[in-house]
XYZ file of C-alpha atoms in Angstrom:
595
model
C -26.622 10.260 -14.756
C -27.925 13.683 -14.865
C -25.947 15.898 -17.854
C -24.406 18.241 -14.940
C -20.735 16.942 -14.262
C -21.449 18.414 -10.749
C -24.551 18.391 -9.334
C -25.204 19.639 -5.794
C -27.546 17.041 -3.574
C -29.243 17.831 -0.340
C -28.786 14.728 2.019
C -32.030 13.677 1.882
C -32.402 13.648 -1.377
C -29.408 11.862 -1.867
C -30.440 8.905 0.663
C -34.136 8.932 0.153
C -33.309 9.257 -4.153
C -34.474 6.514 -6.449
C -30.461 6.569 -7.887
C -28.571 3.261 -6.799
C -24.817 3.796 -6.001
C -22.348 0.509 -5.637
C -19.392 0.745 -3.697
C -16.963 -1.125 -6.192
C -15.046 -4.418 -4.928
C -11.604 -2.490 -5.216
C -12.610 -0.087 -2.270
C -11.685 0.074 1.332
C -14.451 -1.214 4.337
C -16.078 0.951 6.019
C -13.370 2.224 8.616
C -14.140 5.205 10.110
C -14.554 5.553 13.913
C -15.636 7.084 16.711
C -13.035 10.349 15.789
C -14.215 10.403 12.342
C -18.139 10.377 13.092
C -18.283 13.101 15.903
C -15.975 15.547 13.824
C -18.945 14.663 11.388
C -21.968 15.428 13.225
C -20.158 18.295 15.185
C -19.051 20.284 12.131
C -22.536 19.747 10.924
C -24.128 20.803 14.354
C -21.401 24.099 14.161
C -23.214 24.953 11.628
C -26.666 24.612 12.758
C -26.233 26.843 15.385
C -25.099 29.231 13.426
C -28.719 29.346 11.953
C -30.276 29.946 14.680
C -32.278 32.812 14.809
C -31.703 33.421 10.981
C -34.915 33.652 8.557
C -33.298 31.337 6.140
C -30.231 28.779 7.384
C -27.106 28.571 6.434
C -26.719 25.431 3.486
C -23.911 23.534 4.652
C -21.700 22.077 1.367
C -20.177 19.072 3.219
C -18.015 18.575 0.301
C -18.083 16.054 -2.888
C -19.355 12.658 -3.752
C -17.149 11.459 -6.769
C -18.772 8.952 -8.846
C -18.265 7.103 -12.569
C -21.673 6.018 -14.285
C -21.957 2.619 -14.923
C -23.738 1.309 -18.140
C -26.867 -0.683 -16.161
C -27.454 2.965 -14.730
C -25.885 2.654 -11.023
C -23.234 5.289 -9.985
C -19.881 3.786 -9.050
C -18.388 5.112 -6.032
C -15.116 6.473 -6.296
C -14.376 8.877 -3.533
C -16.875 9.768 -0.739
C -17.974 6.418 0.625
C -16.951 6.830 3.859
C -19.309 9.627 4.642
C -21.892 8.398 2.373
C -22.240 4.750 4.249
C -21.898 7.189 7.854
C -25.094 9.070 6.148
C -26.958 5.443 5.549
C -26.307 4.133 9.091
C -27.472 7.665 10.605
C -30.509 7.393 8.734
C -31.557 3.749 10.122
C -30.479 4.747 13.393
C -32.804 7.159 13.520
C -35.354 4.966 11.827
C -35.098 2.504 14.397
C -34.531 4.855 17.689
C -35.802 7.850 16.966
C -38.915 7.649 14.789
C -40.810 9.323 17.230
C -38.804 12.321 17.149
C -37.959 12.404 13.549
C -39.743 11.675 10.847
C -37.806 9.007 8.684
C -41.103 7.643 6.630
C -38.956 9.185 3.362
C -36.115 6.872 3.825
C -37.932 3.252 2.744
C -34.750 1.290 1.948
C -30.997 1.444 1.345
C -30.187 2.944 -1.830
C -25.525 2.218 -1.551
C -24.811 -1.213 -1.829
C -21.384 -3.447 -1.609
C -20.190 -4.970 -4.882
C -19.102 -8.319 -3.990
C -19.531 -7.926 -0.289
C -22.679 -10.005 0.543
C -21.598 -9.544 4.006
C -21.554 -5.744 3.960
C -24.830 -5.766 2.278
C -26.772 -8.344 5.138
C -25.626 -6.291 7.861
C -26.820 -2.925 6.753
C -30.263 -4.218 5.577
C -30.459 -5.744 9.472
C -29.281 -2.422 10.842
C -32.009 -0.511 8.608
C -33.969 -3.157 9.855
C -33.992 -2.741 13.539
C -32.000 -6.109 14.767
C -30.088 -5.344 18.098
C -26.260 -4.719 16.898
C -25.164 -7.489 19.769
C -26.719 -10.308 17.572
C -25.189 -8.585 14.602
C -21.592 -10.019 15.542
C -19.100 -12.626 14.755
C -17.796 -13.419 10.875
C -21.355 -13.455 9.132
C -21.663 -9.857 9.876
C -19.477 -6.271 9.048
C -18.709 -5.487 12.626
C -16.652 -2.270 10.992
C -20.446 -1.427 9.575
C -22.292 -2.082 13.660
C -19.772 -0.360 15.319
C -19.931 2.982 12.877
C -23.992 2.569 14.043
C -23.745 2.490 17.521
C -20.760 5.582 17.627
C -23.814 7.088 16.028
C -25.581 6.801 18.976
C -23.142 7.774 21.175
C -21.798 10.933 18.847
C -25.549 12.379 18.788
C -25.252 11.537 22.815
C -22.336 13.406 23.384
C -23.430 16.372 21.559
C -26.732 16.000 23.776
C -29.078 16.031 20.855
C -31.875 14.725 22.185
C -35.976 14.855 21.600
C -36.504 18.556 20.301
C -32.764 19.422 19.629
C -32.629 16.096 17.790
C -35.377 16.714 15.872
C -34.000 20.036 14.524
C -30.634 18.952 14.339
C -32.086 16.563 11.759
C -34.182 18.869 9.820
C -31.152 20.670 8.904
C -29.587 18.146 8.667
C -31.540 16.548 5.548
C -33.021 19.810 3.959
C -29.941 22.274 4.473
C -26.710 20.033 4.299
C -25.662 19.371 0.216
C -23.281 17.145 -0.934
C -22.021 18.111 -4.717
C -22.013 14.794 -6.838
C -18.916 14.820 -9.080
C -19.479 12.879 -12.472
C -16.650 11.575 -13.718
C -16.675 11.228 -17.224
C -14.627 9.175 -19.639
C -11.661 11.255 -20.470
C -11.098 12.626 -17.600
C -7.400 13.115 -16.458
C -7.828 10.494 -13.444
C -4.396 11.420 -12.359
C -4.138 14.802 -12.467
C -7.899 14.425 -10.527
C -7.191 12.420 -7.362
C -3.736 14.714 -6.929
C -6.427 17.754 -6.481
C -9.046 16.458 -4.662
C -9.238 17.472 -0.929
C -12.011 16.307 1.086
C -12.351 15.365 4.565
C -11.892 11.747 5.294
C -9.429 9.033 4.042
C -9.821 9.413 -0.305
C -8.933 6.930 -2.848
C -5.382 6.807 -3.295
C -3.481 6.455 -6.957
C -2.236 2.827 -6.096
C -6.287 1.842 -5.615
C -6.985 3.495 -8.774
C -4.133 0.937 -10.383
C -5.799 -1.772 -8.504
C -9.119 -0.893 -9.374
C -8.228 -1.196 -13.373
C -5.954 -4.520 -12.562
C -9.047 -5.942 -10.907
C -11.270 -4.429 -13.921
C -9.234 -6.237 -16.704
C -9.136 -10.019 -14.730
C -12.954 -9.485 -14.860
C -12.836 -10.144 -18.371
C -11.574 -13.599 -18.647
C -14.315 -15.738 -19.878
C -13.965 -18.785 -18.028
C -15.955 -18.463 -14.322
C -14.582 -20.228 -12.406
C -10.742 -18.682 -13.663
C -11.907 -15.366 -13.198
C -12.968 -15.930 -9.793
C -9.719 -17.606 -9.059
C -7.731 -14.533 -10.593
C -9.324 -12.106 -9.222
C -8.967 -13.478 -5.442
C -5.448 -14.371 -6.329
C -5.050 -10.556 -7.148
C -6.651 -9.499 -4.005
C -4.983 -11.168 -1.493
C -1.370 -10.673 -3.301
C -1.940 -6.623 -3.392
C -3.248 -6.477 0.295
C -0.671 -8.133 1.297
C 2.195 -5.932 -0.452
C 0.245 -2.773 0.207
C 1.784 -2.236 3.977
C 5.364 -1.926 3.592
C 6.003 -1.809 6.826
C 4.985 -5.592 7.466
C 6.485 -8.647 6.070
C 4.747 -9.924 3.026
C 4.109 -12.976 5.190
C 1.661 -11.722 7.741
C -0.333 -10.746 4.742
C -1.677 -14.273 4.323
C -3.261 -16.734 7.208
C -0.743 -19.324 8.665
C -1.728 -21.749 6.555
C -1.041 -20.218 3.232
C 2.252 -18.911 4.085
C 3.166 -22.329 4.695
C 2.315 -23.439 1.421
C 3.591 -20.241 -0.561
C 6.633 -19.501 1.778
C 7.549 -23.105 2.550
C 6.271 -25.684 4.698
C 8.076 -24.646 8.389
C 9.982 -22.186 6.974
C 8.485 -19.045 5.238
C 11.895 -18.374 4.061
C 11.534 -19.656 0.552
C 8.841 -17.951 -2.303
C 7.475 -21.368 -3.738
C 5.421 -20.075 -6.950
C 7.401 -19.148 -9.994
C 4.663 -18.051 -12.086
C 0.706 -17.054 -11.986
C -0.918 -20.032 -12.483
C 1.354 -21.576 -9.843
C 0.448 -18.952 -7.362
C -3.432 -20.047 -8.649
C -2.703 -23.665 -7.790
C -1.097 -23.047 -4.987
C -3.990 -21.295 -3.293
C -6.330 -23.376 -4.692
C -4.693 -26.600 -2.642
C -4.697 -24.194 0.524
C -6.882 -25.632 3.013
C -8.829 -23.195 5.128
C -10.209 -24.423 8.786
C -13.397 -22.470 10.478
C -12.051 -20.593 13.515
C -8.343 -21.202 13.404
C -6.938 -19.269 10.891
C -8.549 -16.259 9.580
C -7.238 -13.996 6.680
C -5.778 -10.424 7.497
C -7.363 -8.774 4.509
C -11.100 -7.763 3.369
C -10.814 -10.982 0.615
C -11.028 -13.845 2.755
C -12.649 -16.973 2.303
C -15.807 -17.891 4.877
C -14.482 -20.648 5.899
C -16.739 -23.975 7.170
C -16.389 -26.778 9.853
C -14.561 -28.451 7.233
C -11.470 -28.408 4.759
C -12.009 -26.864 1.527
C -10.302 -25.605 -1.349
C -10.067 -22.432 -2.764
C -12.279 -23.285 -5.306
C -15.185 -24.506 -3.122
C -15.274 -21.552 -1.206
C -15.144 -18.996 -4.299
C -19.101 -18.582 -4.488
C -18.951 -18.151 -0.677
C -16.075 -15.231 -0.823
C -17.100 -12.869 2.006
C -14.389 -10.012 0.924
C -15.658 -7.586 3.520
C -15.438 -9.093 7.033
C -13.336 -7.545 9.113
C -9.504 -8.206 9.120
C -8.379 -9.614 12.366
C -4.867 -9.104 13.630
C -3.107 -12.470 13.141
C 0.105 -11.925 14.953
C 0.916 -9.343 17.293
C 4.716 -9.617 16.366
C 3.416 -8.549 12.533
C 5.844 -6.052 12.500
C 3.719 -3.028 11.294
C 5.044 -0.677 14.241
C 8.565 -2.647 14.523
C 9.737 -1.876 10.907
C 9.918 1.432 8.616
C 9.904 1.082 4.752
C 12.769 2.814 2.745
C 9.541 3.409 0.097
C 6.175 4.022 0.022
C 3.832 1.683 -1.787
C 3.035 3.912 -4.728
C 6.185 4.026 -5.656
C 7.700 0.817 -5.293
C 4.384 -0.323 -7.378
C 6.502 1.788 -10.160
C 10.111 -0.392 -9.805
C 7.976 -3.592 -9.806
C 6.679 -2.444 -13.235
C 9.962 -1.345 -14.408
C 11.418 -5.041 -13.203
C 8.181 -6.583 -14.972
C 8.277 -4.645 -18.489
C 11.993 -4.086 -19.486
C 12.551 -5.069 -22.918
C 16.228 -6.009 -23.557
C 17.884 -3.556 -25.960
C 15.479 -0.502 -24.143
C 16.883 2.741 -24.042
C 14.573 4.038 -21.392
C 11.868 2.226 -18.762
C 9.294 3.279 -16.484
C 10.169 6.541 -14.805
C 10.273 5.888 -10.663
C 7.606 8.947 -9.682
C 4.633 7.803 -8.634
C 2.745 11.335 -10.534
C 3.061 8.872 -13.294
C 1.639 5.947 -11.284
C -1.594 5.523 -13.542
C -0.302 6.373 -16.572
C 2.502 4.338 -16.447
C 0.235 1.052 -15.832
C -2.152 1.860 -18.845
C 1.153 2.378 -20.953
C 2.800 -1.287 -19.703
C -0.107 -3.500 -18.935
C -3.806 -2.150 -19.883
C -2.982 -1.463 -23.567
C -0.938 -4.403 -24.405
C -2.198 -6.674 -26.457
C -3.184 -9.372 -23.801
C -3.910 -7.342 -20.662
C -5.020 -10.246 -18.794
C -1.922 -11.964 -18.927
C 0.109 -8.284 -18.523
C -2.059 -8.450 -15.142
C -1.796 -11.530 -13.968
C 2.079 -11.570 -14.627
C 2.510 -7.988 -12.967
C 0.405 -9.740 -10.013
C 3.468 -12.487 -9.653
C 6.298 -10.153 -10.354
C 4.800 -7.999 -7.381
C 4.773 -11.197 -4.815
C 8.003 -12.251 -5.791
C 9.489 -8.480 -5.545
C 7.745 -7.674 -2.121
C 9.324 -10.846 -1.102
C 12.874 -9.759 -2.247
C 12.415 -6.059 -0.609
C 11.277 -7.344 2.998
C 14.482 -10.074 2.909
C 17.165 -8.255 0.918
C 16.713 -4.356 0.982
C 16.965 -2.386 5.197
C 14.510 -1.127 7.217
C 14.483 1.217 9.639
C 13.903 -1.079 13.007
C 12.490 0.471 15.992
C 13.259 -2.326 19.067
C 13.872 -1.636 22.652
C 14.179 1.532 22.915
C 16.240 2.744 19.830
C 16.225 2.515 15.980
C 18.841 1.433 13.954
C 19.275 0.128 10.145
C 18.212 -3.617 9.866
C 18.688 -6.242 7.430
C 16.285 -9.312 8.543
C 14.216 -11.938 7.387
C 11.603 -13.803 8.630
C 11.778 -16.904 9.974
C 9.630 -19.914 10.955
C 10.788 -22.116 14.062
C 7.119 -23.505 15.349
C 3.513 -22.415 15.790
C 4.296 -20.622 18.844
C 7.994 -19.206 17.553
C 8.246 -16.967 14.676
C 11.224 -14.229 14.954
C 13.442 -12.063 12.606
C 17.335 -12.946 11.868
C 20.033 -11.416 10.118
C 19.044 -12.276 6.289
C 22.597 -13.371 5.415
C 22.941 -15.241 8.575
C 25.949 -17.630 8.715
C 27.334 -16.965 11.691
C 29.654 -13.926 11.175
C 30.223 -11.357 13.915
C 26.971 -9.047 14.018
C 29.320 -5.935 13.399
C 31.741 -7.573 10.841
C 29.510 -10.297 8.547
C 28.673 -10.285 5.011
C 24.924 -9.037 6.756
C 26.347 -5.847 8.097
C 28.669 -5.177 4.935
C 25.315 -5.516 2.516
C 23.466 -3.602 5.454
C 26.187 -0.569 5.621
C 26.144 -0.533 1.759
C 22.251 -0.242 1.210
C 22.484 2.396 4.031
C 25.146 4.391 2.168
C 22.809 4.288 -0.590
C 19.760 5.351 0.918
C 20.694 8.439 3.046
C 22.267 9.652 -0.045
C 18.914 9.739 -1.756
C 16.141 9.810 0.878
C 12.753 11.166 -1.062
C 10.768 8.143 -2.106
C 11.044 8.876 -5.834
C 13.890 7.788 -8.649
C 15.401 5.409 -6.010
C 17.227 4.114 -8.699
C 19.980 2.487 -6.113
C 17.007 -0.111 -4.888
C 15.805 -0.341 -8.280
C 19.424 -1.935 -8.866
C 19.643 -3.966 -6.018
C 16.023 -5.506 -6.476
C 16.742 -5.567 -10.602
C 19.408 -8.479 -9.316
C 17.636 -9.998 -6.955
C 15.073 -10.363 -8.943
C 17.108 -12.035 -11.842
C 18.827 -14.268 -9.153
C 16.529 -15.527 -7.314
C 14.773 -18.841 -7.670
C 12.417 -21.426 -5.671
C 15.322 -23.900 -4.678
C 18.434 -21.572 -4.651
C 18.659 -18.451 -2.296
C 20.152 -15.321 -2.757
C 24.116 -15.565 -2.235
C 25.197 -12.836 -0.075
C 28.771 -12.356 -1.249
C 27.486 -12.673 -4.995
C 24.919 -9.696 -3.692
C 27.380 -7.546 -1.955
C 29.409 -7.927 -4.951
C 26.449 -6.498 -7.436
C 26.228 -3.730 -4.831
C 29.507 -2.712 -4.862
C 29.826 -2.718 -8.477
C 26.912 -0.650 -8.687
C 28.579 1.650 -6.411
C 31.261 2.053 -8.359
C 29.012 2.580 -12.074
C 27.204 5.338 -10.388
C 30.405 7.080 -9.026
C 32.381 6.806 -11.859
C 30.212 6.987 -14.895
C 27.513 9.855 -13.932
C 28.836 11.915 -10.319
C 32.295 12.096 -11.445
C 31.841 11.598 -15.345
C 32.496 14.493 -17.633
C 29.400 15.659 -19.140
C 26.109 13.759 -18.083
C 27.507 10.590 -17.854
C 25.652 7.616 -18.286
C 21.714 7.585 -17.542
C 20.472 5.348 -14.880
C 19.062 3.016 -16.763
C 21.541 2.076 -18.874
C 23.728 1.604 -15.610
C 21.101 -0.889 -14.295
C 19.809 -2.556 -17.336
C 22.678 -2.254 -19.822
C 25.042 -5.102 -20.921
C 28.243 -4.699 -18.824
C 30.297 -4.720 -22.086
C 28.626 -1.611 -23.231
C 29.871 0.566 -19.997
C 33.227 2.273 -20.221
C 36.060 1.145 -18.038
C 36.744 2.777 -14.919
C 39.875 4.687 -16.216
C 39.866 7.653 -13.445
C 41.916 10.135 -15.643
C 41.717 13.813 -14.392
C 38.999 13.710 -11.677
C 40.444 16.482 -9.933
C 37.956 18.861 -10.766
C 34.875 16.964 -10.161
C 36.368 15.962 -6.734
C 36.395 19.369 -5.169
C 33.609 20.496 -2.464
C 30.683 21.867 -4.376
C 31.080 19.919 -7.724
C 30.200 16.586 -6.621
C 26.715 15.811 -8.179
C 25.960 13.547 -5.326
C 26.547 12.908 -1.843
C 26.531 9.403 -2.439
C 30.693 9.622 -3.659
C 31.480 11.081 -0.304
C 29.459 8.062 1.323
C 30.719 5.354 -0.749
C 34.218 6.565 0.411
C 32.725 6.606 3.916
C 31.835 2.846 3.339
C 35.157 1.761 1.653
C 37.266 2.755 4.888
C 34.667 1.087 6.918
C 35.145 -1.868 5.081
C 38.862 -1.426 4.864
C 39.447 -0.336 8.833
C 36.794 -3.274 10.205
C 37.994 -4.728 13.022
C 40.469 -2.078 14.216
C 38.675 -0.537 16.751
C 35.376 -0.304 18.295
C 33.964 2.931 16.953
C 34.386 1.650 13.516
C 32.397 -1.451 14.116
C 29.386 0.565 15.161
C 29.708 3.047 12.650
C 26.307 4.037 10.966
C 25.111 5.844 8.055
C 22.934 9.093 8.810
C 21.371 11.036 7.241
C 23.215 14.566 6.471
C 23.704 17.733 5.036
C 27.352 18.508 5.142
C 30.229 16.510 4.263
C 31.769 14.644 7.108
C 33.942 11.588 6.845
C 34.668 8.518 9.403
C 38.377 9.508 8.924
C 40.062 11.531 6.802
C 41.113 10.971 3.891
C 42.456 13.004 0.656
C 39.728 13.551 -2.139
C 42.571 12.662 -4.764
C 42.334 10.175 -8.144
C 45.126 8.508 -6.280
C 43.455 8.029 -2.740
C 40.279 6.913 -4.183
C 41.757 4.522 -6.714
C 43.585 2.909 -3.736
C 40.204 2.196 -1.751
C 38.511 1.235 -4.750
């Protein structure tokens, strides 16, 4: 790489360069659409006019092309791909359609290719090629990649740049539009970097950084065929996790969560380690046509069965995801937390150390840092990876079954507490997760449900949810392949939660007890619940936390259930003030009673 850590390109010389760039395996497809590659072409066309009429144009600096230099001398791709791969399929399309209007000798052949995507990388060499996009369909192709080069066609269309406006459009196109090219260089502040950076188009998030290094230290196992195994393993498990808003389920095809969920029931998480999760999907069969992964890492599948392993060499990882199920959930369900930081309680489940004093803090500003601390400098990062990789199936698979969403059905929204649940091919459907046949408003369900609620409105921002890293901390302890969680044994853990947060850091004198130590510590280590003189810490204004006013809230729930209707639809909101369901006398003595 040139010396310059930012060097400014103009397009053609970026596309027509000798430089190679590689688009690295832990990056998005190609996604952008019709919206995405006008507002392209039309900001650049804004400024072309404004040009006109000038002695020398106006450069246009599109913005930045982020990039790491790898040691064999190609330019890694970090942020920018999405405009550079628009840049590559403009430049064949007017190769192949407009090569008597513009002259395109300059651009001989593709200089961005697709690590690990052979798929990717045979459909752009056919589009620079001239093959008609309609025989460039179906799984052997990117249809992502032939669909961003005929909205090309239809962009430059709609902005009617045709024959001599075409022709100038272009020339300022390639000799007065310049990309900068940002070299990244080995001590950078990664974290600090992508929190800055501000460029049109989607940009690579912290959590694909994370991935990105995860992926990075798998590659060095030495065995082949393990690595390949590992790698895919980590692939589809991430992908799957990423959307929080969809049951970890619909991550995989039909056929896997059978064998990872349970056979006819996808109620159960069967793996209890790695190198079960490895064997698992290695005994997977896949069938051509039937069943079709819904992430970029799936197999390409043949007439007949295989195993993971036989398809490995074959891994297309960038065909297109197809939508498996349109009951997926994705616009049904809202997440509680974000995926960045629910990466970060994971970790903290994964790494903590008995005897700790302090674990991984819950802000995802420390999202990178964190996973070089826990699992890239340990002393075997492989296995630090490849057990983070279970820890995070297992916990996405707690969250979606044991911790509310926000559930968006028929018309309204309401808290939700549901699992997933397999009755036949053509019936799949979501029921209470602590189903046993309780009254919908007066169950175990609903108590856990009002609890978690209680919880959650009392601390709404997506970092230091240290409530659901308590809940999932005992779920994740409790739960195992041939025993499910027990819902009074949970509601119990909840509740005594509760009361360790209320009485040993809102209403404690001085600090009170840290978080951690609440969640992590021995219980023979906490102090009893001896109330003493609370009156002071029990007036308006000195409550740390809004949470004591809505654990009260949830106590006379619990205690008034049943009396009347209003009570049995009450529902935690969220809320500035102080309001109560009835009400009730702030005292030692009133809140030792409901305790």
């Amino acid at each position: 790489m040139n010396d310059q850590p930012v060097r400014p390109f103009r397009i053609k010389e970026l596309l027509g360069g000798e430089e190679r760039y590689v688009v690295p395996m832990y990056q998005r497809n190609y996604a952008w659409g019709e919206a995405e590659i006008t507002q392209l072409l039309q900001d650049i066309h804004d400024y072309q006019q404004k040009s006109i009429g000038k002695e020398t144009p106006q450069t246009y600096h599109i913005g930045t092309l982020v990039v790491f230099s790898r040691k064999d001398g190609r330019h890694e791709v970090i942020d920018g791909q999405q405009r550079f791969t628009t840049f590559s399929l403009l430049a064949s399309w007017l190769r192949n359609r407009a090569a008597t209007i513009v002259d395109m000798s300059w651009y001989e052949r593709i200089n961005l290719e697709f690590e690990s995507r052979p798929i990717s990388g045979k459909t752009f060499e056919a589009l620079r090629r001239g093959d008609a996009p309609y025989l460039l369909r179906g799984d052997t192709f990117n249809e992502g990649l032939v669909d961003g080069y005929e909205l090309i066609g239809k962009a430059l269309d709609s902005l009617e740049l045709r024959d001599e406006r075409l022709a100038t459009f272009c020339h300022y196109l390639f000799e007065h539009v310049q990309i900068s090219r940002i070299g990244v260089p080995a001590d950078t502040d990664l974290n600090h970097f992508f929190e800055v950076m501000n460029n049109r188009g989607e940009q690579l998030e912290k959590h694909e950084l994370v991935k990105a290094r995860l992926m990075a230290a798998l590659q060095k196992i030495d065995d082949k065929t393990v690595r390949a195994k590992s790698l895919n393993a980590m692939a589809l498990v991430w992908n799957a996790c990423a959307n929080m808003e969809r049951y970890l389920q619909y991550g995989f095809t039909p056929a896997v969560r059978h064998v990872l969920f349970g056979q006819d029931d996808w109620g159960r998480l069967i793996p209890e380690s790695f190198q079960e999760l490895l064997d698992l999907l290695d005994s997977c069969p896949q069938k051509q046509g039937k069943e079709q992964a819904s992430d970029e890492t799936h197999a390409n599948f043949t007439d007949i069965q295989r195993s993971l392993s036989d398809i490995l060499e074959d891994a297309t990882l960038d065909a297109r995801p197809k939508q498996l199920d349109d009951a997926a959930g994705s616009e049904r369900f809202n997440s509680v937390i974000n995926f960045s930081n629910f990466l970060l309680q994971v970790l903290s489940l994964s790494v903590h150390q008995p005897g700790a004093r302090e674990g991984v803090p819950l802000d995802d500003k420390q999202l990178v840092a964190q996973f070089e601390l826990h699992v890239l400098q340990q002393k075997d990062p492989i296995a630090a990876t490849q057990a983070f990789a279970h820890a995070l199936l297992k916990s996405k698979f707690l969250f979606d079954q044991c911790i509310l969403k926000r559930e968006f059905a028929q018309g309204s929204d309401g808290w939700s507490l549901k699992r997933l649940h397999f009755y036949s091919d053509k019936s799949v459907s979501y029921i209470n997760s602590f189903d046993d046949g309780e009254s919908e408003h007066e169950g175990v369900n609903r108590q856990i449900l009002m609890l978690l609620s209680a919880f959650h409105v009392s601390t709404p921002t997506q970092v230091y949810k240290y409530w659901l890293n308590g809940a999932l901390r005992y779920l994740f302890l409790a739960q195992k392949k041939e025993s499910p969680i027990r819902a009074r044994a949970y509601l119990e853990h909840l509740e005594q939660l509760a009361r360790r947060f209320v009485f040993l850091r809102f209403l404690a004198k001085g600090e009170g007890q840290s978080y951690y130590s609440m969640i992590y510590g021995e219980a023979s280590n906490w102090p009893g619940f001896g109330h003493g003189d609370l009156s002071p810490m029990l007036r308006y204004g000195t409550i740390r936390n809004n949470f004591v006013f809505n654990f009260v809230d949830y106590l006379l729930w619990r205690r008034d259930l049943g009396k009347n209707e209003i009570t049995k639809r009450f529902e935690f909101t969220f809320r500035s003030s102080v309001e109560h369901l009835s009400k009730v006398d702030p005292s030692v003595k009133t809140l030792s009673r409901l305790i």
